[in-house]
Short mmCIF file of C-alpha atoms in Angstrom, two decimals:
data_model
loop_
_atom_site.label_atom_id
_atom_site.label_comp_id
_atom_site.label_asym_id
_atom_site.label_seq_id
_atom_site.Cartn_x
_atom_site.Cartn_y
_atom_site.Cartn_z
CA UNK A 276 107.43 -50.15 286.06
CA UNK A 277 105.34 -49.73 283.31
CA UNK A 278 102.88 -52.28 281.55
CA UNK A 279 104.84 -52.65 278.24
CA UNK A 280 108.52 -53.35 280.50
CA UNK A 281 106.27 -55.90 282.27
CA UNK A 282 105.08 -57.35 279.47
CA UNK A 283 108.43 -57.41 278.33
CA UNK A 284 109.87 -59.00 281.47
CA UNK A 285 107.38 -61.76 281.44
CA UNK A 286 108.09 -62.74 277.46
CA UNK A 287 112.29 -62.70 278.54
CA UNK A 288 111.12 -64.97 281.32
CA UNK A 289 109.10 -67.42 279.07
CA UNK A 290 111.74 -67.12 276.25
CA UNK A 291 114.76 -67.87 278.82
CA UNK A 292 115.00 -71.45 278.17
CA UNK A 293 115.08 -71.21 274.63
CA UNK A 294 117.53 -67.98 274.85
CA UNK A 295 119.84 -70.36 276.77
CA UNK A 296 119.65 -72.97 274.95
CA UNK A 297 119.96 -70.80 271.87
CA UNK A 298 123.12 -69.02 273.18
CA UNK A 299 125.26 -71.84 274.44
CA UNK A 300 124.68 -74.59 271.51
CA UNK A 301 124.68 -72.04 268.65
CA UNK A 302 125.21 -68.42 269.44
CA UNK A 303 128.46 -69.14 271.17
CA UNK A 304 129.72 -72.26 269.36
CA UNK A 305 129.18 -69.94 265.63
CA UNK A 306 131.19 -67.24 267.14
CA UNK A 307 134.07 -69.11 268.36
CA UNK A 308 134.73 -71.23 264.89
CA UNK A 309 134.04 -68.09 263.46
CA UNK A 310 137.58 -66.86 265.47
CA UNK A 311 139.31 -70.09 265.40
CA UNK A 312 138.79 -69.96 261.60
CA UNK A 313 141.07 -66.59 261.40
CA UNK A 314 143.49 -68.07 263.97
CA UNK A 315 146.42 -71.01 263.83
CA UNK A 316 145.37 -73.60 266.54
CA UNK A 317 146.05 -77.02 267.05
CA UNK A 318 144.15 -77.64 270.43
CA UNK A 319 147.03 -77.92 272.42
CA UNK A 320 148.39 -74.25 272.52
CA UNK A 321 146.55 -70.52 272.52
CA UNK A 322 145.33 -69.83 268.99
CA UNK A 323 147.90 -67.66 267.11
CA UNK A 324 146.02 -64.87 264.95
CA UNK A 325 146.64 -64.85 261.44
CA UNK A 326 144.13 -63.28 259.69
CA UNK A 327 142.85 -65.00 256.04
CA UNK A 328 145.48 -67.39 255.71
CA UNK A 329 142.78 -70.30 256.47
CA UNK A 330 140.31 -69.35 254.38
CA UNK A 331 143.27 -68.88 251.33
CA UNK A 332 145.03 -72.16 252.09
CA UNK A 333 141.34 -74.14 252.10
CA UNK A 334 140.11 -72.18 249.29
CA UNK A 335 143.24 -72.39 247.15
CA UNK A 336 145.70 -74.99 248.07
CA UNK A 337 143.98 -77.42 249.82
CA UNK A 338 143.10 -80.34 247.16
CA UNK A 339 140.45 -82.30 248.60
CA UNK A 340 138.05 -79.24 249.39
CA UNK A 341 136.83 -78.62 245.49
CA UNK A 342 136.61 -82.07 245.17
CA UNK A 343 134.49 -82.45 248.54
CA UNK A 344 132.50 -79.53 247.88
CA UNK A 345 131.82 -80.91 244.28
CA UNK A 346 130.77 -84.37 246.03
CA UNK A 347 128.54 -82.84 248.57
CA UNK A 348 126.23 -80.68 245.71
CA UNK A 349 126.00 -83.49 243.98
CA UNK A 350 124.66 -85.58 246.63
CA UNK A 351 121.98 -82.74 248.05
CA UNK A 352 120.74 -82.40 244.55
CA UNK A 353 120.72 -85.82 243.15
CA UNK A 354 120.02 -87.78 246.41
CA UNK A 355 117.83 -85.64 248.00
CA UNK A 356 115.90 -85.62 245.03
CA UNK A 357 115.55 -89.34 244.61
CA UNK A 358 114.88 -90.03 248.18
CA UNK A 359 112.24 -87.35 247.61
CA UNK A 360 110.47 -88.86 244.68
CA UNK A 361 110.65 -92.02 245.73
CA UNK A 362 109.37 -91.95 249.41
CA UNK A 363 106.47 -89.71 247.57
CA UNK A 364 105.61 -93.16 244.84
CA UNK A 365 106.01 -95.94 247.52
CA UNK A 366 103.58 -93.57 249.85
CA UNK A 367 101.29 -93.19 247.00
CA UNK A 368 101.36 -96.87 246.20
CA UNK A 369 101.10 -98.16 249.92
CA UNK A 370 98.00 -95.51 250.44
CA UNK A 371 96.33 -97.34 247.40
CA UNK A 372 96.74 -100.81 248.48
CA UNK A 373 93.55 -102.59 249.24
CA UNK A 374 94.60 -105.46 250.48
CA UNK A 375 98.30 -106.40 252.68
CA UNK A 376 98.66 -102.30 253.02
CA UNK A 377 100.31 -103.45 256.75
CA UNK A 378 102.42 -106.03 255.29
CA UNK A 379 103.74 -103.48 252.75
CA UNK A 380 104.35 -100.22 254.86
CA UNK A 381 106.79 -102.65 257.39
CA UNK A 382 108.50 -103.65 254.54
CA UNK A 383 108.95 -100.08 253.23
CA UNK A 384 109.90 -99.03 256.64
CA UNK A 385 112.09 -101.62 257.93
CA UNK A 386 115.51 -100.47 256.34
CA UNK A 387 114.51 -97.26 257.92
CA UNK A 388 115.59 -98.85 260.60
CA UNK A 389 119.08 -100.58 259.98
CA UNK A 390 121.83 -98.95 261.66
CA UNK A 391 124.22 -96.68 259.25
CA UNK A 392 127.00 -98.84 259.60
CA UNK A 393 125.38 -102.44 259.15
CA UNK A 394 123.27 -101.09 256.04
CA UNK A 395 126.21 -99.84 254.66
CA UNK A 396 128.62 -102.80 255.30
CA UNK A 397 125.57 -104.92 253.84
CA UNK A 398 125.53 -102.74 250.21
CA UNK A 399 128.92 -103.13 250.07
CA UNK A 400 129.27 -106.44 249.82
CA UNK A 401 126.43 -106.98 247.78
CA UNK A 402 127.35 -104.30 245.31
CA UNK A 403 130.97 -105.89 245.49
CA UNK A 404 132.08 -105.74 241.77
CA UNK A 405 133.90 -109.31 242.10
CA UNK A 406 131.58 -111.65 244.33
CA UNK A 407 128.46 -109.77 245.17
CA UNK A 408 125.12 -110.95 243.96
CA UNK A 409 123.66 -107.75 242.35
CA UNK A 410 126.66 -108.06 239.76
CA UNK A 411 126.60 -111.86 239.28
CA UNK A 412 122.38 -111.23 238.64
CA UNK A 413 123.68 -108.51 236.05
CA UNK A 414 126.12 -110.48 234.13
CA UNK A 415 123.84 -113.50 233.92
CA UNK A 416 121.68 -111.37 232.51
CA UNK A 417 123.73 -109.98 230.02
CA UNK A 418 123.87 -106.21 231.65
CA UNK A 419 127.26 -104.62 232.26
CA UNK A 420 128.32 -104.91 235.72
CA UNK A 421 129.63 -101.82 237.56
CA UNK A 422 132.32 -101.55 239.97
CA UNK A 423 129.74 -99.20 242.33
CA UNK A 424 132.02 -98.48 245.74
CA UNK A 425 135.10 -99.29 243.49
CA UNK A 426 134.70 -97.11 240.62
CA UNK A 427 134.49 -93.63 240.94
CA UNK A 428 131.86 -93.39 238.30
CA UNK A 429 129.29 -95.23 239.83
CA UNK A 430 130.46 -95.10 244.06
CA UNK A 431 128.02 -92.20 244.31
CA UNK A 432 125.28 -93.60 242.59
CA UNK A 433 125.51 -96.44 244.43
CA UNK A 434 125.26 -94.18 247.86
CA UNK A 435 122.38 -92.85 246.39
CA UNK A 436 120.63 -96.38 246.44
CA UNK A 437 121.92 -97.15 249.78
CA UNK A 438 119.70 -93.67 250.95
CA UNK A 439 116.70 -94.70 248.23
CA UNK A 440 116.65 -98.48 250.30
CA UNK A 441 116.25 -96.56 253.93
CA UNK A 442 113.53 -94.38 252.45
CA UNK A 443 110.64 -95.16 255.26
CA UNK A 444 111.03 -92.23 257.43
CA UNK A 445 109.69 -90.34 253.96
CA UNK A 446 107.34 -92.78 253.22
CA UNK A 447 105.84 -92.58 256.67
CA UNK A 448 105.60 -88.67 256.48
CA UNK A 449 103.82 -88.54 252.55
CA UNK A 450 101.41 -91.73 253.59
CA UNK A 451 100.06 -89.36 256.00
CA UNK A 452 99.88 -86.19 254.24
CA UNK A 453 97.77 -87.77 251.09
CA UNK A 454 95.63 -89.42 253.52
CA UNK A 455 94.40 -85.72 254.33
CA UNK A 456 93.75 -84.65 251.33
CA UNK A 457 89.84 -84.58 250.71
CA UNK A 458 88.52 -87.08 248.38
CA UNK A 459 86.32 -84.51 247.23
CA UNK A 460 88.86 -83.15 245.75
CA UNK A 461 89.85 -86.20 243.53
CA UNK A 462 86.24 -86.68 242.76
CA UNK A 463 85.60 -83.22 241.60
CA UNK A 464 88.77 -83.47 239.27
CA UNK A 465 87.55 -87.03 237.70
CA UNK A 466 83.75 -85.35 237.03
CA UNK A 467 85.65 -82.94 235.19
CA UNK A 468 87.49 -85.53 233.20
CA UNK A 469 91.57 -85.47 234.82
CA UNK A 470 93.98 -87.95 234.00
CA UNK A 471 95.92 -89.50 236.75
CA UNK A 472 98.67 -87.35 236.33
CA UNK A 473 96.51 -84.20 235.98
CA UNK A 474 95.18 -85.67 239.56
CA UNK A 475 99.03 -85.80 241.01
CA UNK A 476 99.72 -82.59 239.96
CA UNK A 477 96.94 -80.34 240.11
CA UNK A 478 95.41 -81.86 243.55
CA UNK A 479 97.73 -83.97 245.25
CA UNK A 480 101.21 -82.06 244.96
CA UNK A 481 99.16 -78.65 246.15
CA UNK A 482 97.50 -80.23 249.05
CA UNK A 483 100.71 -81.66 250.30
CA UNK A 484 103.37 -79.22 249.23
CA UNK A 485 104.18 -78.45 252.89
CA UNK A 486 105.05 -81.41 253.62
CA UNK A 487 106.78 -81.57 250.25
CA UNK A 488 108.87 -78.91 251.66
CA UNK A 489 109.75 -80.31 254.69
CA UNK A 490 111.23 -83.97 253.11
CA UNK A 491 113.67 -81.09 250.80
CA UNK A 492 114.74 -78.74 253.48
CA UNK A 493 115.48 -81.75 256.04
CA UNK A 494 116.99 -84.03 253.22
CA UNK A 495 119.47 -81.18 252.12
CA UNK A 496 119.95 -80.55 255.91
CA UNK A 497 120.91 -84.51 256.47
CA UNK A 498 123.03 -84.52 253.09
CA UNK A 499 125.05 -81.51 254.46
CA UNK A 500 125.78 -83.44 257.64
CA UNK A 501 126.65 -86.94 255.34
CA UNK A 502 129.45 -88.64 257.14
CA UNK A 503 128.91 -92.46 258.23
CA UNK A 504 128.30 -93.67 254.99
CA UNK A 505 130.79 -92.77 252.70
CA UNK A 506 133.52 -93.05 255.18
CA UNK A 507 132.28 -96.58 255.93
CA UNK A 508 131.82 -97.79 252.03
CA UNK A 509 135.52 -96.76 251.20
CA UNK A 510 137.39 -98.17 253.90
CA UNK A 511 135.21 -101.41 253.40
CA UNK A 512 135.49 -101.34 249.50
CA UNK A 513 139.32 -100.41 249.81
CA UNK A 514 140.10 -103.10 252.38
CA UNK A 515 141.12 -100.82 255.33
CA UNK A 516 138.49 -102.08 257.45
CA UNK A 517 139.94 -101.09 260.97
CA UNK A 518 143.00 -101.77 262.81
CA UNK A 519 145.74 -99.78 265.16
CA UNK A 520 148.30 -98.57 262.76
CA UNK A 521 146.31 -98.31 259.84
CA UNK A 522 145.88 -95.22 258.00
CA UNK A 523 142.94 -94.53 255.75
CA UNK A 524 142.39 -91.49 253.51
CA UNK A 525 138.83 -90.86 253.01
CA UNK A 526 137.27 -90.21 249.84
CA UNK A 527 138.31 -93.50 248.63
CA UNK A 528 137.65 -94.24 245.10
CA UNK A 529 139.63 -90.98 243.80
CA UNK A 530 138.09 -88.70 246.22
CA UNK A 531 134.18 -89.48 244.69
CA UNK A 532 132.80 -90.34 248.27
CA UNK A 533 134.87 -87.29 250.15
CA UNK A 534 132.48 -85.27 251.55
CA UNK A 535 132.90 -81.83 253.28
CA UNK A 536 131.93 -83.43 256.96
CA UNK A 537 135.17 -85.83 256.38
CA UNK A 538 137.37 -82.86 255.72
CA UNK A 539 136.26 -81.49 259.17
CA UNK A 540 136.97 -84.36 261.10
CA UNK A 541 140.13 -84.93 258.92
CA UNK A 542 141.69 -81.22 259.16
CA UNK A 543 140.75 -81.12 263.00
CA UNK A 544 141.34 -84.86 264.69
CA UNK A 545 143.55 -85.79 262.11
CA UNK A 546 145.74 -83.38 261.27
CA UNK A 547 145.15 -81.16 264.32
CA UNK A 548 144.18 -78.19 262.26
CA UNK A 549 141.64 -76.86 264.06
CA UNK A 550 141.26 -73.51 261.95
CA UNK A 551 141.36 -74.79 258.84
CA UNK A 552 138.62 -77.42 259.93
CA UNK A 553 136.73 -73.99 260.92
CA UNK A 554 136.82 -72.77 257.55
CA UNK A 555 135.32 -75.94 256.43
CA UNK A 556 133.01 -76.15 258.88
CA UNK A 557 131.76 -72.31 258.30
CA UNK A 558 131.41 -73.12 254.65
CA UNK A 559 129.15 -75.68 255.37
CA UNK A 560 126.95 -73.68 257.50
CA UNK A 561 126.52 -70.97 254.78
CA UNK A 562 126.11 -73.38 252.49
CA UNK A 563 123.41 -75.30 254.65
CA UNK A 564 121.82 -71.69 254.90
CA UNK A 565 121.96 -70.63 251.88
CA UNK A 566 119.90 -74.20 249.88
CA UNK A 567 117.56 -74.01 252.97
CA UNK A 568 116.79 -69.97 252.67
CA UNK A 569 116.26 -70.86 248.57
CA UNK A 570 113.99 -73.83 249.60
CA UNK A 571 112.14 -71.70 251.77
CA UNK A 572 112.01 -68.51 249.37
CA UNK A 573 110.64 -71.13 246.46
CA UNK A 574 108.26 -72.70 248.71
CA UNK A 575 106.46 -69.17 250.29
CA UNK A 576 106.17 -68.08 246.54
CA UNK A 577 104.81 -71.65 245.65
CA UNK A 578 102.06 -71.33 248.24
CA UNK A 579 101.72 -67.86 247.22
CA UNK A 580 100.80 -68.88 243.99
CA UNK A 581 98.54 -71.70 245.05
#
């Protein structure tokens, strides 16, 4: 046996777990939704092979995907990005605090901590368009009150400051990535006469553009994978709270919370459509792949440039 096939050998042997791992949780799960997707299965008898037909009937007649698909983009662009900027000015205010920083960064990090479903059930009823205090403080203040989970104008938007709220895991992450950036840094810039904002964005945002990089790819990751809330805010907001016998559609108001996650679960526990639920799903990953190898791409050019 030879030194390189040993060397080889040993590498396989350290890899192995990972390899393992690697095989049966992604290797093997890709390929077979990759086959169910061309196949007609419903769980309960062998999978019937029938080519395209999934991929035409949830690309072409199946309603709710466009609308889903439209729902999802516009959550990983406009909710990742406010999640993003604001974790980055709360950790840039609570690293400037002087005095009560502790009290400040607990508050900040606390909704971080609410459970999906109570944080949700709790902006629902306080965004409620009839009785909930946020509208009542609106209206006495002259402002026009929205119907947020009740109008499909304004139910995303309204998701978007349910994420914004729980924005302490980001805050945590940017507090300690400008607490590493030399002061020198910030001294040299004021000697030579930089405003605040030249500060942010010719010494801060370079220092910490890593991390920067990190709170995108993992927020776009997270929005891909958004399920709980929406699903939770439109059976609350449309009154089907729970129940045997009751039937919810989600995506309630007019679709505008339907998100491609839903349509799995929907297509494949629901209707018992497993390939179709395939197709979604296999969407999603490319999709997933595709923002994050963009991300990536515009991030190693970035630091490239840097």
């Amino acid at each position: 046996m030879t030194t390189r096939t040993r060397g080889a050998l040993r590498t396989a042997a350290f890899l192995s777990p990972w390899l393992v791992g690697f095989g049966l949780f992604f290797a093997y799960p890709l390929a077979a939704t990759a086959y169910f997707s061309l196949t007609h299965y419903d769980g309960f008898r062998q999978p019937v092979f029938n080519g395209l037909e999934n991929w035409s009937y949830v690309l072409t007649d199946y309603p709710a995907f466009w609308p889903a698909m439209g729902n999802t983009l516009w959550l990983v662009v406009v909710m990742v990005s406010c999640r993003v900027v604001f974790g980055l000015g709360v950790g840039l205010l609570v690293t400037r605090i002087k005095r009560g920083a502790g009290v400040f960064r607990t508050l900040f990090y606390l909704p971080y901590l609410a459970p999906p479903v109570a944080a949700t059930l709790a902006f629902v009823f306080l965004l409620n368009p009839g009785t909930g205090p946020v509208n009542s403080l609106l209206e006495g203040a002259g402002l026009p009150a929205p119907g947020w989970f009740n109008d499909p104008d304004w139910s995303k938007p309204a998701l978007t400051a349910l994420a914004v709220w729980g924005v302490g895991d980001l805050m945590v992450i940017f507090m300690a990535a400008l607490l590493d950036v030399p002061r020198e840094r910030y001294e040299a810039a004021e000697l030579d006469g930089a405003s605040a904002w030249q500060r942010l964005r010719y010494v801060t945002l370079p220092a910490i553009s890593p991390v920067v990089l990190f709170a995108v790819v993992t927020g776009v990751i997270q929005a891909m994978q958004y399920y709980t809330q929406p699903l939770v805010a439109g059976k609350v907001a449309s009154g089907v709270i729970g129940g045997s016998g009751q039937q919810f559609r989600p995506g309630y108001p007019e679709d505008s919370t339907l998100t491609l996650p839903q349509l799995v679960h929907d297509l494949g526990f629901q209707r018992f459509d497993y390939g179709s639920a395939c197709v979604v799903a296999l969407v999603l990953f490319a999709l997933s792949m595709a923002f994050t190898a963009l991300l990536m791409r515009r991030g190693g050019l970035l630091g490239a440039g840097g």
